[in-house]
PDB file of C-alpha atoms in Angstrom:
ATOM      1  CA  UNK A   1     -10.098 -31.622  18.443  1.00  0.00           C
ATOM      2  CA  UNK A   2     -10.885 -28.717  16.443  1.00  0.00           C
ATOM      3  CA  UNK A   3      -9.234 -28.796  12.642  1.00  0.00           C
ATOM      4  CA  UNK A   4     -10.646 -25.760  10.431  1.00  0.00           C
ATOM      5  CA  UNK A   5      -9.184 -25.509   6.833  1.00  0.00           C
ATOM      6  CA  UNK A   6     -11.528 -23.096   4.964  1.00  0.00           C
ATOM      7  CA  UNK A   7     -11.077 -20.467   1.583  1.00  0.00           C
ATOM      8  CA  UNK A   8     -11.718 -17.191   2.710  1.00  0.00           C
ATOM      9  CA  UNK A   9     -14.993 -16.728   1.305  1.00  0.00           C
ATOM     10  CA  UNK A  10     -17.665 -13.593   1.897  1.00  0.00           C
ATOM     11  CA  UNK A  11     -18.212 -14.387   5.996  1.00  0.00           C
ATOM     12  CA  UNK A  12     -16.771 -17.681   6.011  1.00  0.00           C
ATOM     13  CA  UNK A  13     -14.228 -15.658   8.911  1.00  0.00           C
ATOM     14  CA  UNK A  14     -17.241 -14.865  10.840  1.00  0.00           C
ATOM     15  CA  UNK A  15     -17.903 -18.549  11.458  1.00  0.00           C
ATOM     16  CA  UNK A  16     -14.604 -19.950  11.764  1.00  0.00           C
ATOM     17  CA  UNK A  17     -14.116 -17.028  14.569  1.00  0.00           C
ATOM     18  CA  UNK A  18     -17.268 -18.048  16.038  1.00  0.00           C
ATOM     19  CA  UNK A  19     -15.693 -22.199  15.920  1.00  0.00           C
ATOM     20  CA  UNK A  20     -12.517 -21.103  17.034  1.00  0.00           C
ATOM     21  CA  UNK A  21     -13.694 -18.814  20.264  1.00  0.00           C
ATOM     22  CA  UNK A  22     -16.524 -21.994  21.016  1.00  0.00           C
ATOM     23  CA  UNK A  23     -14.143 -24.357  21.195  1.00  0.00           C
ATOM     24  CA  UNK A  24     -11.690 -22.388  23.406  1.00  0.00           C
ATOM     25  CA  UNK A  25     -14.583 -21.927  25.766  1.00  0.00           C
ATOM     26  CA  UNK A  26     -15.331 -25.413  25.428  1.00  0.00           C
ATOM     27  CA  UNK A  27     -11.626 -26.677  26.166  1.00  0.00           C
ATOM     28  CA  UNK A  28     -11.801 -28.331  22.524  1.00  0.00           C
ATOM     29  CA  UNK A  29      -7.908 -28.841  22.163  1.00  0.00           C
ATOM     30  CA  UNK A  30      -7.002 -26.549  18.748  1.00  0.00           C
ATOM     31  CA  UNK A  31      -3.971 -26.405  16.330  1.00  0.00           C
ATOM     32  CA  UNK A  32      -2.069 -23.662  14.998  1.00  0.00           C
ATOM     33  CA  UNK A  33      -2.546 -24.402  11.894  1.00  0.00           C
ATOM     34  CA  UNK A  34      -6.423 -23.895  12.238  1.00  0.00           C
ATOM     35  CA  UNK A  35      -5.890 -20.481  14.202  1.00  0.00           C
ATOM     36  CA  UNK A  36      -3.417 -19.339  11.331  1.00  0.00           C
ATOM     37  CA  UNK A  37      -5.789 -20.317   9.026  1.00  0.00           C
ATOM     38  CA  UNK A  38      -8.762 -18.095  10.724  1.00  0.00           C
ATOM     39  CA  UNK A  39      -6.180 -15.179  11.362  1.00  0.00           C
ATOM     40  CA  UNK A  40      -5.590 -15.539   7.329  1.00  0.00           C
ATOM     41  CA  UNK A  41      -9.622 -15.344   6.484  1.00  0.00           C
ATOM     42  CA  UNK A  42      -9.265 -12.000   9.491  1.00  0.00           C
ATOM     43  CA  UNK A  43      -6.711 -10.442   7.430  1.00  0.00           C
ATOM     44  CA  UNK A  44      -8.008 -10.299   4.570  1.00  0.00           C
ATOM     45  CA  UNK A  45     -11.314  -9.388   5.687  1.00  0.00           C
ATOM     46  CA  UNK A  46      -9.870  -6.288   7.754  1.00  0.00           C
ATOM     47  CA  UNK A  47     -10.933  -7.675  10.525  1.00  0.00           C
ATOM     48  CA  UNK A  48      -8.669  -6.523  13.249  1.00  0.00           C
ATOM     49  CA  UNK A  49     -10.263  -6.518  16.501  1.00  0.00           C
ATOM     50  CA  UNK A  50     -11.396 -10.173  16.192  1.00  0.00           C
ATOM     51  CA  UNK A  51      -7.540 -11.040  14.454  1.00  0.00           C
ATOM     52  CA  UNK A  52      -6.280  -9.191  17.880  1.00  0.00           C
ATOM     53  CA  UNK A  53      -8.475 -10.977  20.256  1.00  0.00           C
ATOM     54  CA  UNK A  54      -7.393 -14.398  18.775  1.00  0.00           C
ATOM     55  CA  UNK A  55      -3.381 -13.129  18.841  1.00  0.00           C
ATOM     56  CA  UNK A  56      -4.013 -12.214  22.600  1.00  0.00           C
ATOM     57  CA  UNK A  57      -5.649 -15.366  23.608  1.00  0.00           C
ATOM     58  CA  UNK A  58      -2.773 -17.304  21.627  1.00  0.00           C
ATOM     59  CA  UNK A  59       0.184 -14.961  23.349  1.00  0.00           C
ATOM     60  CA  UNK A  60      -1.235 -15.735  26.793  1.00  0.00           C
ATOM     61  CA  UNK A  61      -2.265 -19.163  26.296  1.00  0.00           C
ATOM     62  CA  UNK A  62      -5.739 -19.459  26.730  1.00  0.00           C
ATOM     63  CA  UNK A  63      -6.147 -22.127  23.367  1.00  0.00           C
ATOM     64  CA  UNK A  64      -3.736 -24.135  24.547  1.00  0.00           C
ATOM     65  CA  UNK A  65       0.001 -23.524  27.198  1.00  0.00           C
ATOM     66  CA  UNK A  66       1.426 -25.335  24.280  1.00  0.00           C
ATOM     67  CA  UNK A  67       0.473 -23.136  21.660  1.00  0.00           C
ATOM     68  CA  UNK A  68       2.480 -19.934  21.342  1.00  0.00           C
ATOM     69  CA  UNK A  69       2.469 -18.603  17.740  1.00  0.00           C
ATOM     70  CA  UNK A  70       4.578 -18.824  15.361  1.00  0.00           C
ATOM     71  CA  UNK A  71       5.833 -15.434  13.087  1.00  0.00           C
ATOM     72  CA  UNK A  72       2.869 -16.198  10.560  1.00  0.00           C
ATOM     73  CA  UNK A  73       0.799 -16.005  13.480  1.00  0.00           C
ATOM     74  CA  UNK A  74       2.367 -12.425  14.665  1.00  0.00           C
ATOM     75  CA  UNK A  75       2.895 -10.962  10.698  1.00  0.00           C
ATOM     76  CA  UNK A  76      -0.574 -11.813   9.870  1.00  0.00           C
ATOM     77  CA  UNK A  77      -1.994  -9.382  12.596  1.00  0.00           C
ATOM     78  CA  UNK A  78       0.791  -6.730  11.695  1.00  0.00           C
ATOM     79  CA  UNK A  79      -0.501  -7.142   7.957  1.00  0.00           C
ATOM     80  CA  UNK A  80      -4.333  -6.673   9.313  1.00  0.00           C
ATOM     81  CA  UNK A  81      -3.309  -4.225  11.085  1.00  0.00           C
ATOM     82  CA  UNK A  82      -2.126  -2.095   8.069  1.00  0.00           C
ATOM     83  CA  UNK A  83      -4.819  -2.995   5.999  1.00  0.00           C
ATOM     84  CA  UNK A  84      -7.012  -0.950   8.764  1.00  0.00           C
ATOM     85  CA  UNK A  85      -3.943   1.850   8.961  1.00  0.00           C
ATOM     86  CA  UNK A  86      -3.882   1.184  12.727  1.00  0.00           C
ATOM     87  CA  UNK A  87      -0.465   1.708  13.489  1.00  0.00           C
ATOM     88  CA  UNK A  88      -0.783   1.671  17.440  1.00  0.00           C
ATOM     89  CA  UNK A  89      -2.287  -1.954  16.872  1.00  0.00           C
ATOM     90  CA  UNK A  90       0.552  -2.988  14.723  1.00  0.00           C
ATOM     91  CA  UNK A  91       3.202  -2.378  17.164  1.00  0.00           C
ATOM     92  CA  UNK A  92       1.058  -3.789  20.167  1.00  0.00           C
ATOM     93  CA  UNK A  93       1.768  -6.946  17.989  1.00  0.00           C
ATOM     94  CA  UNK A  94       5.254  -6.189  17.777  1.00  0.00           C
ATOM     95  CA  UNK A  95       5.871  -5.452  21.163  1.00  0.00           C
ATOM     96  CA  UNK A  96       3.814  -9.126  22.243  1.00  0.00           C
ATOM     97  CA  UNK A  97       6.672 -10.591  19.300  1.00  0.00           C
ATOM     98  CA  UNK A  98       9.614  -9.021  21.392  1.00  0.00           C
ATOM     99  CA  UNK A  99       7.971 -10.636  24.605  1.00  0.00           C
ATOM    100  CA  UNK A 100       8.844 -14.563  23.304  1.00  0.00           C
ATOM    101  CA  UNK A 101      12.386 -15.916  23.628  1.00  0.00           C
ATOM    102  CA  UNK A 102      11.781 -18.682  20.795  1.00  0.00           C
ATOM    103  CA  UNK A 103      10.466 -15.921  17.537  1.00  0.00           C
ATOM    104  CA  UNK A 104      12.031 -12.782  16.347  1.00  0.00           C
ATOM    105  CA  UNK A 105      10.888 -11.071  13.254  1.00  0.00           C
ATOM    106  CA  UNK A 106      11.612 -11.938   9.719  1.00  0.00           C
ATOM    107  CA  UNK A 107      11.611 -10.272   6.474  1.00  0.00           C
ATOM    108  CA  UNK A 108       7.895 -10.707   6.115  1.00  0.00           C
ATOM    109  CA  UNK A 109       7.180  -9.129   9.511  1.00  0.00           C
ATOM    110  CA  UNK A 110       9.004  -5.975   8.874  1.00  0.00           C
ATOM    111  CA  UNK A 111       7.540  -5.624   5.311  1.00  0.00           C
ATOM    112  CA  UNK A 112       3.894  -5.930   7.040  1.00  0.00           C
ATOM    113  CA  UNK A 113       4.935  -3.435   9.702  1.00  0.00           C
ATOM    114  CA  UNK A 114       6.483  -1.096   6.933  1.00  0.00           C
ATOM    115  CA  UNK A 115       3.354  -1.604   4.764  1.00  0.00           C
ATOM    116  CA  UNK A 116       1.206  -0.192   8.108  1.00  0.00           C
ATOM    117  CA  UNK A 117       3.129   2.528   8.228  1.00  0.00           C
ATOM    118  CA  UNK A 118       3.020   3.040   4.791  1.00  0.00           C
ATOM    119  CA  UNK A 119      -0.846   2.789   4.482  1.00  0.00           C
ATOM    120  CA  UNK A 120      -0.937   5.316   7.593  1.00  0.00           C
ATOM    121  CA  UNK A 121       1.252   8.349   6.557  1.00  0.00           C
ATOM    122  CA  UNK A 122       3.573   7.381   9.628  1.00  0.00           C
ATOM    123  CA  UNK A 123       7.319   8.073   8.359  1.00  0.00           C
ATOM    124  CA  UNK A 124       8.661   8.000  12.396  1.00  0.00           C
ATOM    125  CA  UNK A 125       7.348   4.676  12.504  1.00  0.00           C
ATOM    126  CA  UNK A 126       9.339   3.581   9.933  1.00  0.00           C
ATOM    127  CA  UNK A 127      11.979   4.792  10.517  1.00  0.00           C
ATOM    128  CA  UNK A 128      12.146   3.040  14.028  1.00  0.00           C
ATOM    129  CA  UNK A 129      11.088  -0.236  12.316  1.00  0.00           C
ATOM    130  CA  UNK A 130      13.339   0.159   9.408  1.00  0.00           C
ATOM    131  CA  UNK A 131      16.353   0.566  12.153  1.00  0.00           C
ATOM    132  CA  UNK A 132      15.097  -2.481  14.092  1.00  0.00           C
ATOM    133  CA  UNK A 133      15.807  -4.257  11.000  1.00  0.00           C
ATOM    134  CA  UNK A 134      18.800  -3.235  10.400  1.00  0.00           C
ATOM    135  CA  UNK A 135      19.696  -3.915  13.974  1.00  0.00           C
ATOM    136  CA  UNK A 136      18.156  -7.333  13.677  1.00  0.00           C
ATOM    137  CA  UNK A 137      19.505  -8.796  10.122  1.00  0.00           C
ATOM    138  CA  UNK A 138      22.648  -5.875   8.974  1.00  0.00           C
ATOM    139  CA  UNK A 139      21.311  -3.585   6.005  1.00  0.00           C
ATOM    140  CA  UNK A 140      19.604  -5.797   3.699  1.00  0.00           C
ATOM    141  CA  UNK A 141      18.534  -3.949   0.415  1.00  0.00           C
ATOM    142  CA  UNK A 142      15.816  -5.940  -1.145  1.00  0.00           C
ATOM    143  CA  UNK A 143      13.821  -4.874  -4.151  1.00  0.00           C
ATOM    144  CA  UNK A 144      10.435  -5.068  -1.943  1.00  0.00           C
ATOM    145  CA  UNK A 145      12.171  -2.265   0.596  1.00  0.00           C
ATOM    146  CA  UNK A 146      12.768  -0.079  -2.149  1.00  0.00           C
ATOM    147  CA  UNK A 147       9.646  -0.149  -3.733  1.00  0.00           C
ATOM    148  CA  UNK A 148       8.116   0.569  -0.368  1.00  0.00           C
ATOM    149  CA  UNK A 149      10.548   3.117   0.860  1.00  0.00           C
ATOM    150  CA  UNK A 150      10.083   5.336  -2.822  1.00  0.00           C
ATOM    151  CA  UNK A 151       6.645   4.704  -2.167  1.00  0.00           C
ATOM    152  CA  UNK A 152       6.798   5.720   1.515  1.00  0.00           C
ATOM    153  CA  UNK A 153       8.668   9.212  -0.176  1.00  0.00           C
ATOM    154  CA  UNK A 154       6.623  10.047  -3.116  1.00  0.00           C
ATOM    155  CA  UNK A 155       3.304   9.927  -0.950  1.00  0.00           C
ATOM    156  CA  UNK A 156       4.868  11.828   2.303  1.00  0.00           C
ATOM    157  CA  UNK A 157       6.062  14.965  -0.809  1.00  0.00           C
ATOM    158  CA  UNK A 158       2.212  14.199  -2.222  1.00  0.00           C
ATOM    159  CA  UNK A 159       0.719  14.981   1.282  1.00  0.00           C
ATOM    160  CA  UNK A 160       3.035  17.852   1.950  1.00  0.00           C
ATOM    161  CA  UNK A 161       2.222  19.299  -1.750  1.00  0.00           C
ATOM    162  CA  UNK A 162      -1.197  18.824  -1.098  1.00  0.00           C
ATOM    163  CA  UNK A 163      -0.957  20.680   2.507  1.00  0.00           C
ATOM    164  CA  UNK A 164       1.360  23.856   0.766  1.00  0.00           C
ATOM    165  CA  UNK A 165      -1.334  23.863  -2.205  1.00  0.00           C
ATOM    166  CA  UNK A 166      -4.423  24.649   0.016  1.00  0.00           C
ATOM    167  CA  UNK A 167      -5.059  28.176   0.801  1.00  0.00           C
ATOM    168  CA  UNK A 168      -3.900  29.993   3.665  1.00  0.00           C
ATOM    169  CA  UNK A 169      -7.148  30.746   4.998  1.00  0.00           C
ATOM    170  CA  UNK A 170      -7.215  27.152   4.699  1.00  0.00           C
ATOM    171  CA  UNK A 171      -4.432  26.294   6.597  1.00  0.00           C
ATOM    172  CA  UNK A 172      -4.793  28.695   9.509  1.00  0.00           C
ATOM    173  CA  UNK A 173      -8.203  26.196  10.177  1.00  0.00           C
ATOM    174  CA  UNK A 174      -6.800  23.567  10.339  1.00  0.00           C
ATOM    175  CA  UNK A 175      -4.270  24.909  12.618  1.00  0.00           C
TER     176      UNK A 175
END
């Protein structure tokens, strides 16, 4: 049995990834609490290809047929996934959440998946998730969806101030 509890030091992620793959190719039974706890040191490193090969092996059971995630599992790869503006990522992860019969999405999943949008510039995305939300829980106006959504605004008018400001010689490049 396999039990890693660890701060999130420089590299400290690196090795518990490197426990945490050994002892799935070892059949070393693991917990979820020890894979949440190397998705967490993932996250905050940025590290999203390793946090997405440890959310696939966990979706199709290759840890353990017992262990299936639980949302902190799923919102911690969504919240990776924004940190590295990968939106395609981020709703890889939610369509895996929409696969299991036993979790649905909370608050905190749809704030991480708003936050990737945020980070990438992608206002369709947000829109769809934002109307998920509201199809999942009713309109729920919280102070942290405001603050996201005028966020979310202010830097789509930046970007489009920015993009009227350059020159038209400019412009027709890019084009």
């Amino acid at each position: 049995y396999v039990g890693i509890r660890l701060s999130c030091r420089a590299r400290a992620w690196k090795l518990a990834y490197i426990i945490l793959l050994r002892a799935s190719e070892l059949d070393v039974p693991v917990d979820l609490e020890s894979i949440n706890a190397v998705l967490h040191c993932l996250t905050i490193a940025g590290r999203l290809d390793e946090a997405m090969d440890i959310l696939t092996k966990v979706h199709v059971g290759t840890f353990s047929p017992d262990i299936q995630g639980d949302i902190a599992t799923y919102s911690m790869v969504i919240a990776c996934a924004g940190r590295n503006q990968n939106r395609v990522q981020m709703m890889r992860v939610f369509d895996m959440l929409k696969q299991h019969a036993h979790l649905s999405p909370d608050e905190r999943t749809f704030l991480a998946a708003l936050n990737t949008c945020s980070f990438s510039g992608d206002f369709v995305s947000a829109i769809e998730i934002f109307s998920l939300y509201e199809k999942s829980f009713g309109l729920v106006q919280t102070r942290a969806y405001a603050m996201l959504l005028i966020s979310f605004v202010s830097s789509e008018n930046a970007r489009r101030r920015q993009g009227e400001a350059q020159p038209q010689e400019a412009r027709e490049k890019a084009s």
